[in-house]
Amino acid sequence: MTFPVVGMVGGGQLARMTHEAGIPLGIRFKLLSDTPQDSAAQVVNEVVLGDYRDLDTLRAFARGCDVITFDHEHVPTEHLRALEADGIPVRPGPDALVHAQDKGVMREKLDALGVPCPRHRIVSGPEDVAAFAAEGVPEGGEGDGFPVVLKTVRGGYDGKGVWVVHSAAEAAEPFRAGVPVLAEEKVDFVRELAANVVRSPHGQAVAYPVVESRQVGGVCDTVIAPAPDLDEALALRAEEMALNIAKELGVVGHLAVELFQTRDGRVLVNELAMRPHNSGHWSMDGAITSQFANHVRAVLDLPLGDPRPRAKWTVMVNVLGGDYPDMYSAYLHCMARDPQLKIHMYGKDVKPGRKVGHVNTYGDDLDDVLERARHAAGYLRGTITE
Amino acid sequence: MTFPVVGMVGGGQLARMTHEAGIPLGIRFKLLSDTPQDSAAQVVNEVVLGDYRDLDTLRAFARGCDVITFDHEHVPTEHLRALEADGIPVRPGPDALVHAQDKGVMREKLDALGVPCPRHRIVSGPEDVAAFAAEGVPEGGEGDGFPVVLKTVRGGYDGKGVWVVHSAAEAAEPFRAGVPVLAEEKVDFVRELAANVVRSPHGQAVAYPVVESRQVGGVCDTVIAPAPDLDEALALRAEEMALNIAKELGVVGHLAVELFQTRDGRVLVNELAMRPHNSGHWSMDGAITSQFANHVRAVLDLPLGDPRPRAKWTVMVNVLGGDYPDMYSAYLHCMARDPQLKIHMYGKDVKPGRKVGHVNTYGDDLDDVLERARHAAGYLRGTITE
């Protein structure tokens, strides 16, 4: 048998769903996980427990793997270079992945490529933040240029490591971690979009339809595929932009480009993620080939699957932890109410606000599809009780 | 967390695909498997190695499971009764499952229910077979009534344990195993159909569309969903018959009713299987809820999912082992040729004629969908090389 071994670093839900998508391909899937309780560790046969920040652990794990890929972007870049030097294919590779690890590097690269981004600059302290804010005031304009968005260049996710500050006085906190801080203009956006693409080592790439992504409290809440009422030319421009970024950065696997759609009809790049992404979860039930299946195919350099939608509308709503720890008993109501509902739970303990699953719905009538997904997610969380 | 533990007895591909379908539900899945190389054992986290024919092994495995279900029908009926006496829900239960384990019991029960079957009788030896054959010759008719189909009442599958005999002299072999032998008329059928239904403990049941199943050498080769050109009334009758059998036999989980469609427009029951079935594999990509997902929901007494098709036509073709042990390298051609192709491999070593996977295709044009599935399966097997 020549079926390859895919080594997945990180035991979260993305690894869990990638394993699920890999089963039909008959490949072997090996997991490096922190604990046996991790989301993916519960469902994968070959689990190695260990710390991805330790190079020896990574090296031992990588031995016998045909390729290494990731559940998250936190593996130190130098470790990835060491694995590559050992002859292990790392996908995406460190030269690409650094753009998803370090927001400073990402902004610099996108600037060089001419990709539209929010105005931004690495800042050195609260006074520098005030100066950055002031630079955004048009000549003869009023105000001090605040609010400004501050981000630590490494380590943030789901709203963590991000601050919206309204004055220099508020701007002290982000500098306390000792990590470089990126200041960005607070974009007056109409909505957030995401362009998801997948690229393989030999350069084949596919683009999923651009989706609308609605955030609540900095956390993704709802994704609608495709984005409703999106101008066709703008959708095409966003897809081309994502494909171009994937190519120029040498991405292998899934790339999510989070975008702001501005009032004046432009799209600006907010964030990059180089792994299957929350904004692509709809594809599990809504696309011919899911983001997870295509990520596996890409990292194995297999021809990619068709990313087109299977339904007119697909809606994903995240299930966050609420006050009730028992979500299983809610299945009875949710499944009986909607026999077409797709529940995806991650095997995680319920904690308030924690992403513990998502639901997908699809159909021809967007209002109906949205209502069904919201109802199910709310009922599972416990915020809807009838 | 109150998420239940499903105990699956048997490590074949049906267990593998049931695990895949159970991952999104967040349940725990525990497997009793013969070897770590078994199809499902490769992809499941909690694997117990042991012999399902040993009651102590079964008892130890069942401890801590909320429900027990099966990859195959070979667990001795008395062991299942012992587990039930221990207080472990066994689904399907022994009183139902015996009808899929023992063809003699199955025929007797279907007769009592008035379900149309081929003419049949338990026979005691070659001379009795000749007598059975002669009974089938109409008054004033010619010939000796052969050929006749002989089946051992237990232990057969995929054409094993089945003989088509043309004379009493040929009829000695089936009796050598010392298992009771069932004689059946050789039905002059137009084609084979299958009616797949799923039933839950509290009596909810769903019916998948009736499919056409094409066999080659006693092994399922191609399934077309729904069965082309099937009279609507006949399709409805077949679905109702399967639902009625599930109810009357007290089936919990998936029931496949294999049917002969006769020249005079009737359907006769050929075989029953009480587990996800090869004739339902199309549902993984072709139905809103797959047979595997619905089997899991049924054994957990959760509301069942919608069984309706997502595409006009879905075709499943089995991938059998050929002369080439390396099917992975064939992925390049198959995936590049057809980005919509769905490959499902079971992680099994290739042996000539062995079922090692299947492919699904779907679309609006049956000829195209059939061609794509056949090409991919043939290419993977090595019988098509361009």
Coordinates of C-alpha atoms in Angstrom, one line a residue, chain A residues 1-4 16 19-20 23-26 41-45 47 285 288-289 297 300-306 308 310 326 328 331-332 335-336 339-340 342-345 348-349 362, chain B residues 1-4 16 19-20 23-26 41-45 47 285 288-289 297 300-306 308 310 326 328 331-332 335-336 339-340 342-345 348-349 362:
Chain A
M1 CA 0.0 0.0 0.0
T2 CA 1.4 3.4 -0.9
F3 CA -1.3 5.4 0.8
P4 CA 0.4 8.3 2.5
R16 CA -11.2 16.7 13.8
H19 CA -9.7 13.7 9.8
E20 CA -13.4 13.1 9.0
I23 CA -11.3 8.9 6.0
P24 CA -12.8 8.4 2.5
L25 CA -9.5 8.8 0.9
G26 CA -8.0 5.8 2.7
A41 CA -7.8 13.3 19.7
Q42 CA -11.2 11.8 20.6
V43 CA -11.8 10.5 17.0
V44 CA -8.4 9.8 15.5
N45 CA -6.6 6.4 15.9
V47 CA -2.6 10.2 18.5
D285 CA -22.7 20.3 3.5
I288 CA -19.4 19.7 -3.9
T289 CA -16.0 19.4 -2.2
R297 CA -6.0 16.9 -1.3
L300 CA -1.0 15.6 -0.7
D301 CA -0.6 17.3 -4.1
L302 CA -3.7 15.5 -5.4
P303 CA -5.9 17.2 -8.0
L304 CA -8.4 19.5 -6.2
G305 CA -12.1 18.9 -6.0
D306 CA -14.9 21.1 -7.3
R308 CA -18.9 25.0 -6.3
R310 CA -24.6 22.3 -4.1
D326 CA -25.9 19.4 28.2
Y328 CA -27.1 16.4 23.6
Y331 CA -30.7 17.2 19.7
L332 CA -34.2 15.8 20.2
M335 CA -33.6 17.1 14.8
A336 CA -37.3 16.6 15.1
P339 CA -34.8 16.8 9.5
Q340 CA -32.5 18.5 7.0
K342 CA -26.7 19.4 9.8
I343 CA -25.2 19.4 13.3
H344 CA -21.4 19.4 13.7
M345 CA -20.2 19.1 17.3
K348 CA -15.6 20.0 23.6
D349 CA -16.7 20.7 27.1
Y362 CA -29.2 24.9 3.0
Chain B
M1 CA -21.3 15.8 29.1
T2 CA -24.1 13.4 28.4
F3 CA -23.0 12.4 24.9
P4 CA -23.5 8.7 24.6
R16 CA -15.6 2.8 9.4
H19 CA -17.8 6.3 12.6
E20 CA -17.2 8.9 9.9
I23 CA -18.1 12.3 14.3
P24 CA -20.3 15.4 13.6
L25 CA -22.7 14.3 16.3
G26 CA -20.0 14.5 19.0
A41 CA -9.8 0.1 13.5
Q42 CA -7.5 2.3 11.4
V43 CA -9.6 5.4 12.0
V44 CA -11.4 5.0 15.3
N45 CA -9.8 6.2 18.6
V47 CA -10.5 0.2 19.6
D285 CA -23.1 11.9 -1.3
I288 CA -29.7 14.7 2.5
T289 CA -29.0 12.3 5.4
R297 CA -29.5 8.4 14.9
L300 CA -29.5 6.4 19.7
D301 CA -33.3 6.9 19.4
L302 CA -32.7 10.4 18.0
P303 CA -35.2 11.8 15.4
L304 CA -34.2 10.6 11.9
G305 CA -32.8 12.7 9.1
D306 CA -34.3 13.4 5.8
R308 CA -34.5 12.3 0.2
R310 CA -29.9 15.7 -3.2
D326 CA -1.4 0.4 -5.6
Y328 CA -3.4 5.5 -4.6
Y331 CA -6.2 9.0 -7.7
L332 CA -4.2 11.5 -9.8
M335 CA -9.5 13.3 -9.5
A336 CA -8.1 15.3 -12.4
P339 CA -13.4 17.0 -9.9
Q340 CA -16.8 16.1 -8.7
K342 CA -16.4 11.0 -4.6
I343 CA -13.9 8.3 -3.7
H344 CA -14.5 6.2 -0.6
M345 CA -11.7 3.8 0.2
K348 CA -8.1 -2.6 3.0
D349 CA -5.3 -4.5 1.3
Y362 CA -24.2 12.4 -9.1

